[in-house]
DNA sequence: CTTCTGATGCAATCAAGTTGCGTCTGTTCG
DNA sequence: CGAACAGACGCAACTTGATTGCATCAGAAG
């Protein structure tokens, strides 16, 4: 799975991930923080909060750095920033099919967010005169797999 | 438009509003704070932040009281709590047609939110196995009337 | 009018997120 | 390879929307 990069300067055996390539492609600096955070996001199949990401990152990365990396990833369109019902941002890797329209699912019990890729958000709502639409966000509310049957996991707050 | 209430104990000429009736119907106490906040929400045709509501209320109501009234209104299903892109809650009166499905519009410039009542949110997205849907929220992103043409009003923050 | 429950006001507190600044480190260039 | 520079990082302080504890006040019932 080795990529075209000439040599791995890092000792980690799983080095030169697609994360690193993705970051390098932007032309910006390829730093440890960016690689680690992006790898975490890629590994997770769901939207993660800043807290979760910070905890999941291997090396100890500063709170603020994680915020800044996430902000940068969002600006670079690599990640996607989602407002939740608990006033906490969540982030996911922005896949290509999620370019303009795609839907999210948010659990009303544990606030977890996942992406729903196969939702045809073809509806074109009628806006009041003078308003301009730039896209539609669809969020399905309900209970996730983990909360629908067992005792609901309450949101961490 | 006078209601069945025997006597208005308040000096305000426009007394015994539908707000007061609505609150009385819940069986809970009819207090000044609740009336004032609900009247503000009813008068506004859009979603308001806590700040806006506090400013719009006539008598000086404590910050915390406004929070608590809004919380109560939301629990009572009279109001509707909307998470925005600026980490600020917004509230609207929950009309009957907005019972389960209805859409919001949020301006990407000034963060203002309005309700779109006539959006047929008939889409029924396919969820992963084990997930249970409890409703769909549709949010249209774009520019509002005030921000589409003149210099954009930046969000208050 | 009295009583009682629950709403209110005030102050303190919380937590997610942001900012300023000095230091460190990728990257480039010689 | 080593120096130089811009940009990223770490730390601490700060901002702000929202929440909580507690003493007091005020609807509603009797």
PDB file of C-alpha atoms in Angstrom, chain A residues 15-156:
ATOM      1  CA  UNK A  15       3.469   5.555   7.349  1.00  0.00           C
ATOM      2  CA  UNK A  16       2.656   7.615   4.250  1.00  0.00           C
ATOM      3  CA  UNK A  17      -1.044   7.202   4.588  1.00  0.00           C
ATOM      4  CA  UNK A  18      -3.606   8.592   2.238  1.00  0.00           C
ATOM      5  CA  UNK A  19      -3.998  11.268   4.873  1.00  0.00           C
ATOM      6  CA  UNK A  20      -0.479  12.480   4.252  1.00  0.00           C
ATOM      7  CA  UNK A  21      -0.987  12.462   0.517  1.00  0.00           C
ATOM      8  CA  UNK A  22      -4.221  14.389   0.877  1.00  0.00           C
ATOM      9  CA  UNK A  23      -2.547  17.039   2.978  1.00  0.00           C
ATOM     10  CA  UNK A  24       0.440  17.290   0.674  1.00  0.00           C
ATOM     11  CA  UNK A  25      -1.893  17.782  -2.259  1.00  0.00           C
ATOM     12  CA  UNK A  26      -3.174  21.016  -0.767  1.00  0.00           C
ATOM     13  CA  UNK A  27       0.277  22.553  -0.982  1.00  0.00           C
ATOM     14  CA  UNK A  28       0.264  23.406   2.695  1.00  0.00           C
ATOM     15  CA  UNK A  29       2.634  22.039   5.285  1.00  0.00           C
ATOM     16  CA  UNK A  30       2.458  18.385   6.114  1.00  0.00           C
ATOM     17  CA  UNK A  31       2.603  18.371   9.885  1.00  0.00           C
ATOM     18  CA  UNK A  32       2.170  15.709  12.510  1.00  0.00           C
ATOM     19  CA  UNK A  33      -0.982  17.297  13.844  1.00  0.00           C
ATOM     20  CA  UNK A  34      -2.689  17.377  10.484  1.00  0.00           C
ATOM     21  CA  UNK A  35      -1.740  13.806   9.672  1.00  0.00           C
ATOM     22  CA  UNK A  36      -2.864  12.454  13.017  1.00  0.00           C
ATOM     23  CA  UNK A  37      -6.178  14.272  13.071  1.00  0.00           C
ATOM     24  CA  UNK A  38      -6.994  13.392   9.489  1.00  0.00           C
ATOM     25  CA  UNK A  39      -6.121   9.750  10.075  1.00  0.00           C
ATOM     26  CA  UNK A  40      -8.460   9.674  13.037  1.00  0.00           C
ATOM     27  CA  UNK A  41     -11.248  11.164  10.970  1.00  0.00           C
ATOM     28  CA  UNK A  42     -10.637   8.735   8.151  1.00  0.00           C
ATOM     29  CA  UNK A  43     -10.636   5.773  10.496  1.00  0.00           C
ATOM     30  CA  UNK A  44     -13.888   6.799  12.149  1.00  0.00           C
ATOM     31  CA  UNK A  45     -16.927   6.127  10.059  1.00  0.00           C
ATOM     32  CA  UNK A  46     -18.882   8.831  11.749  1.00  0.00           C
ATOM     33  CA  UNK A  47     -18.834  12.468  12.756  1.00  0.00           C
ATOM     34  CA  UNK A  48     -16.616  13.154  15.748  1.00  0.00           C
ATOM     35  CA  UNK A  49     -16.529  15.960  18.249  1.00  0.00           C
ATOM     36  CA  UNK A  50     -13.374  17.855  19.053  1.00  0.00           C
ATOM     37  CA  UNK A  51     -13.171  15.964  22.331  1.00  0.00           C
ATOM     38  CA  UNK A  52     -13.431  12.586  20.684  1.00  0.00           C
ATOM     39  CA  UNK A  53     -10.824  13.491  18.129  1.00  0.00           C
ATOM     40  CA  UNK A  54      -8.444  14.821  20.720  1.00  0.00           C
ATOM     41  CA  UNK A  55      -8.821  11.634  22.736  1.00  0.00           C
ATOM     42  CA  UNK A  56      -8.407   9.413  19.696  1.00  0.00           C
ATOM     43  CA  UNK A  57      -5.232  11.055  18.465  1.00  0.00           C
ATOM     44  CA  UNK A  58      -2.196   8.996  19.369  1.00  0.00           C
ATOM     45  CA  UNK A  59       0.417  11.558  20.362  1.00  0.00           C
ATOM     46  CA  UNK A  60      -0.582  14.267  22.777  1.00  0.00           C
ATOM     47  CA  UNK A  61      -1.752  17.146  20.632  1.00  0.00           C
ATOM     48  CA  UNK A  62      -2.740  20.434  22.149  1.00  0.00           C
ATOM     49  CA  UNK A  63      -6.434  21.255  22.375  1.00  0.00           C
ATOM     50  CA  UNK A  64      -5.945  24.404  20.391  1.00  0.00           C
ATOM     51  CA  UNK A  65      -3.924  22.655  17.733  1.00  0.00           C
ATOM     52  CA  UNK A  66      -6.716  20.183  17.202  1.00  0.00           C
ATOM     53  CA  UNK A  67      -9.140  23.074  16.851  1.00  0.00           C
ATOM     54  CA  UNK A  68      -6.874  24.764  14.364  1.00  0.00           C
ATOM     55  CA  UNK A  69      -6.277  21.606  12.363  1.00  0.00           C
ATOM     56  CA  UNK A  70      -9.996  20.960  12.179  1.00  0.00           C
ATOM     57  CA  UNK A  71     -10.575  24.517  11.122  1.00  0.00           C
ATOM     58  CA  UNK A  72      -7.941  24.173   8.431  1.00  0.00           C
ATOM     59  CA  UNK A  73      -9.343  20.850   7.241  1.00  0.00           C
ATOM     60  CA  UNK A  74     -12.748  22.474   6.975  1.00  0.00           C
ATOM     61  CA  UNK A  75     -11.414  25.422   5.017  1.00  0.00           C
ATOM     62  CA  UNK A  76      -9.547  22.997   2.748  1.00  0.00           C
ATOM     63  CA  UNK A  77     -12.831  21.166   2.157  1.00  0.00           C
ATOM     64  CA  UNK A  78     -11.233  17.985   3.412  1.00  0.00           C
ATOM     65  CA  UNK A  79     -13.458  17.853   6.451  1.00  0.00           C
ATOM     66  CA  UNK A  80     -17.024  18.806   7.092  1.00  0.00           C
ATOM     67  CA  UNK A  81     -18.274  20.765  10.099  1.00  0.00           C
ATOM     68  CA  UNK A  82     -21.694  19.832  11.431  1.00  0.00           C
ATOM     69  CA  UNK A  83     -23.703  21.706  14.077  1.00  0.00           C
ATOM     70  CA  UNK A  84     -25.349  19.380  16.544  1.00  0.00           C
ATOM     71  CA  UNK A  85     -28.239  19.586  18.940  1.00  0.00           C
ATOM     72  CA  UNK A  86     -25.858  19.832  21.852  1.00  0.00           C
ATOM     73  CA  UNK A  87     -24.060  22.966  20.724  1.00  0.00           C
ATOM     74  CA  UNK A  88     -20.990  20.963  19.797  1.00  0.00           C
ATOM     75  CA  UNK A  89     -19.375  20.843  16.388  1.00  0.00           C
ATOM     76  CA  UNK A  90     -18.806  17.502  14.789  1.00  0.00           C
ATOM     77  CA  UNK A  91     -16.436  16.738  11.960  1.00  0.00           C
ATOM     78  CA  UNK A  92     -16.308  14.143   9.220  1.00  0.00           C
ATOM     79  CA  UNK A  93     -14.122  13.585   6.205  1.00  0.00           C
ATOM     80  CA  UNK A  94     -15.873  15.154   3.243  1.00  0.00           C
ATOM     81  CA  UNK A  95     -16.204  12.428   0.652  1.00  0.00           C
ATOM     82  CA  UNK A  96     -16.557  13.312  -2.991  1.00  0.00           C
ATOM     83  CA  UNK A  97     -20.183  12.276  -3.242  1.00  0.00           C
ATOM     84  CA  UNK A  98     -20.957  14.595  -0.375  1.00  0.00           C
ATOM     85  CA  UNK A  99     -19.931  17.583  -2.422  1.00  0.00           C
ATOM     86  CA  UNK A 100     -23.135  19.558  -2.352  1.00  0.00           C
ATOM     87  CA  UNK A 101     -26.029  17.617  -1.004  1.00  0.00           C
ATOM     88  CA  UNK A 102     -25.933  14.887   1.527  1.00  0.00           C
ATOM     89  CA  UNK A 103     -27.777  13.987   4.653  1.00  0.00           C
ATOM     90  CA  UNK A 104     -26.882  13.415   8.276  1.00  0.00           C
ATOM     91  CA  UNK A 105     -28.429  11.316  10.943  1.00  0.00           C
ATOM     92  CA  UNK A 106     -28.330  12.545  14.521  1.00  0.00           C
ATOM     93  CA  UNK A 107     -29.313  10.400  17.448  1.00  0.00           C
ATOM     94  CA  UNK A 108     -31.677  12.144  19.828  1.00  0.00           C
ATOM     95  CA  UNK A 109     -30.286  10.160  22.741  1.00  0.00           C
ATOM     96  CA  UNK A 110     -26.528  10.182  22.385  1.00  0.00           C
ATOM     97  CA  UNK A 111     -26.216  13.049  19.853  1.00  0.00           C
ATOM     98  CA  UNK A 112     -23.984  10.962  17.631  1.00  0.00           C
ATOM     99  CA  UNK A 113     -23.943  11.946  13.982  1.00  0.00           C
ATOM    100  CA  UNK A 114     -23.386   9.743  10.966  1.00  0.00           C
ATOM    101  CA  UNK A 115     -23.506  10.569   7.289  1.00  0.00           C
ATOM    102  CA  UNK A 116     -26.170   9.187   5.003  1.00  0.00           C
ATOM    103  CA  UNK A 117     -24.764   9.144   1.525  1.00  0.00           C
ATOM    104  CA  UNK A 118     -27.605   7.646  -0.397  1.00  0.00           C
ATOM    105  CA  UNK A 119     -30.282  10.190   0.347  1.00  0.00           C
ATOM    106  CA  UNK A 120     -31.500  11.905  -2.790  1.00  0.00           C
ATOM    107  CA  UNK A 121     -31.950  15.461  -1.605  1.00  0.00           C
ATOM    108  CA  UNK A 122     -33.663  16.429  -4.768  1.00  0.00           C
ATOM    109  CA  UNK A 123     -36.261  18.618  -3.163  1.00  0.00           C
ATOM    110  CA  UNK A 124     -36.108  22.223  -4.221  1.00  0.00           C
ATOM    111  CA  UNK A 125     -37.959  24.268  -1.616  1.00  0.00           C
ATOM    112  CA  UNK A 126     -39.696  27.469  -2.531  1.00  0.00           C
ATOM    113  CA  UNK A 127     -38.016  30.356  -0.759  1.00  0.00           C
ATOM    114  CA  UNK A 128     -39.509  33.781  -0.059  1.00  0.00           C
ATOM    115  CA  UNK A 129     -38.855  36.402  -2.693  1.00  0.00           C
ATOM    116  CA  UNK A 130     -35.324  37.736  -2.632  1.00  0.00           C
ATOM    117  CA  UNK A 131     -33.829  34.732  -0.928  1.00  0.00           C
ATOM    118  CA  UNK A 132     -31.077  32.733  -2.546  1.00  0.00           C
ATOM    119  CA  UNK A 133     -30.485  29.073  -1.873  1.00  0.00           C
ATOM    120  CA  UNK A 134     -26.974  27.685  -1.716  1.00  0.00           C
ATOM    121  CA  UNK A 135     -27.783  24.124  -0.791  1.00  0.00           C
ATOM    122  CA  UNK A 136     -30.009  21.971   1.317  1.00  0.00           C
ATOM    123  CA  UNK A 137     -29.059  20.119   4.465  1.00  0.00           C
ATOM    124  CA  UNK A 138     -31.116  17.188   5.533  1.00  0.00           C
ATOM    125  CA  UNK A 139     -30.858  15.842   9.054  1.00  0.00           C
ATOM    126  CA  UNK A 140     -32.725  12.786  10.158  1.00  0.00           C
ATOM    127  CA  UNK A 141     -33.495  12.688  13.850  1.00  0.00           C
ATOM    128  CA  UNK A 142     -34.016   9.453  15.670  1.00  0.00           C
ATOM    129  CA  UNK A 143     -32.299   6.748  17.626  1.00  0.00           C
ATOM    130  CA  UNK A 144     -29.097   5.112  16.540  1.00  0.00           C
ATOM    131  CA  UNK A 145     -28.409   1.418  16.660  1.00  0.00           C
ATOM    132  CA  UNK A 146     -26.856   1.614  20.105  1.00  0.00           C
ATOM    133  CA  UNK A 147     -29.660   3.644  21.636  1.00  0.00           C
ATOM    134  CA  UNK A 148     -32.706   2.031  20.107  1.00  0.00           C
ATOM    135  CA  UNK A 149     -32.624  -1.172  22.101  1.00  0.00           C
ATOM    136  CA  UNK A 150     -30.402  -1.050  25.208  1.00  0.00           C
ATOM    137  CA  UNK A 151     -30.458   1.595  27.875  1.00  0.00           C
ATOM    138  CA  UNK A 152     -29.793   4.866  26.028  1.00  0.00           C
ATOM    139  CA  UNK A 153     -26.318   6.232  26.285  1.00  0.00           C
ATOM    140  CA  UNK A 154     -26.716   9.770  27.367  1.00  0.00           C
ATOM    141  CA  UNK A 155     -24.731  12.417  25.582  1.00  0.00           C
ATOM    142  CA  UNK A 156     -21.403  13.328  27.106  1.00  0.00           C
TER     143      UNK A 156
END
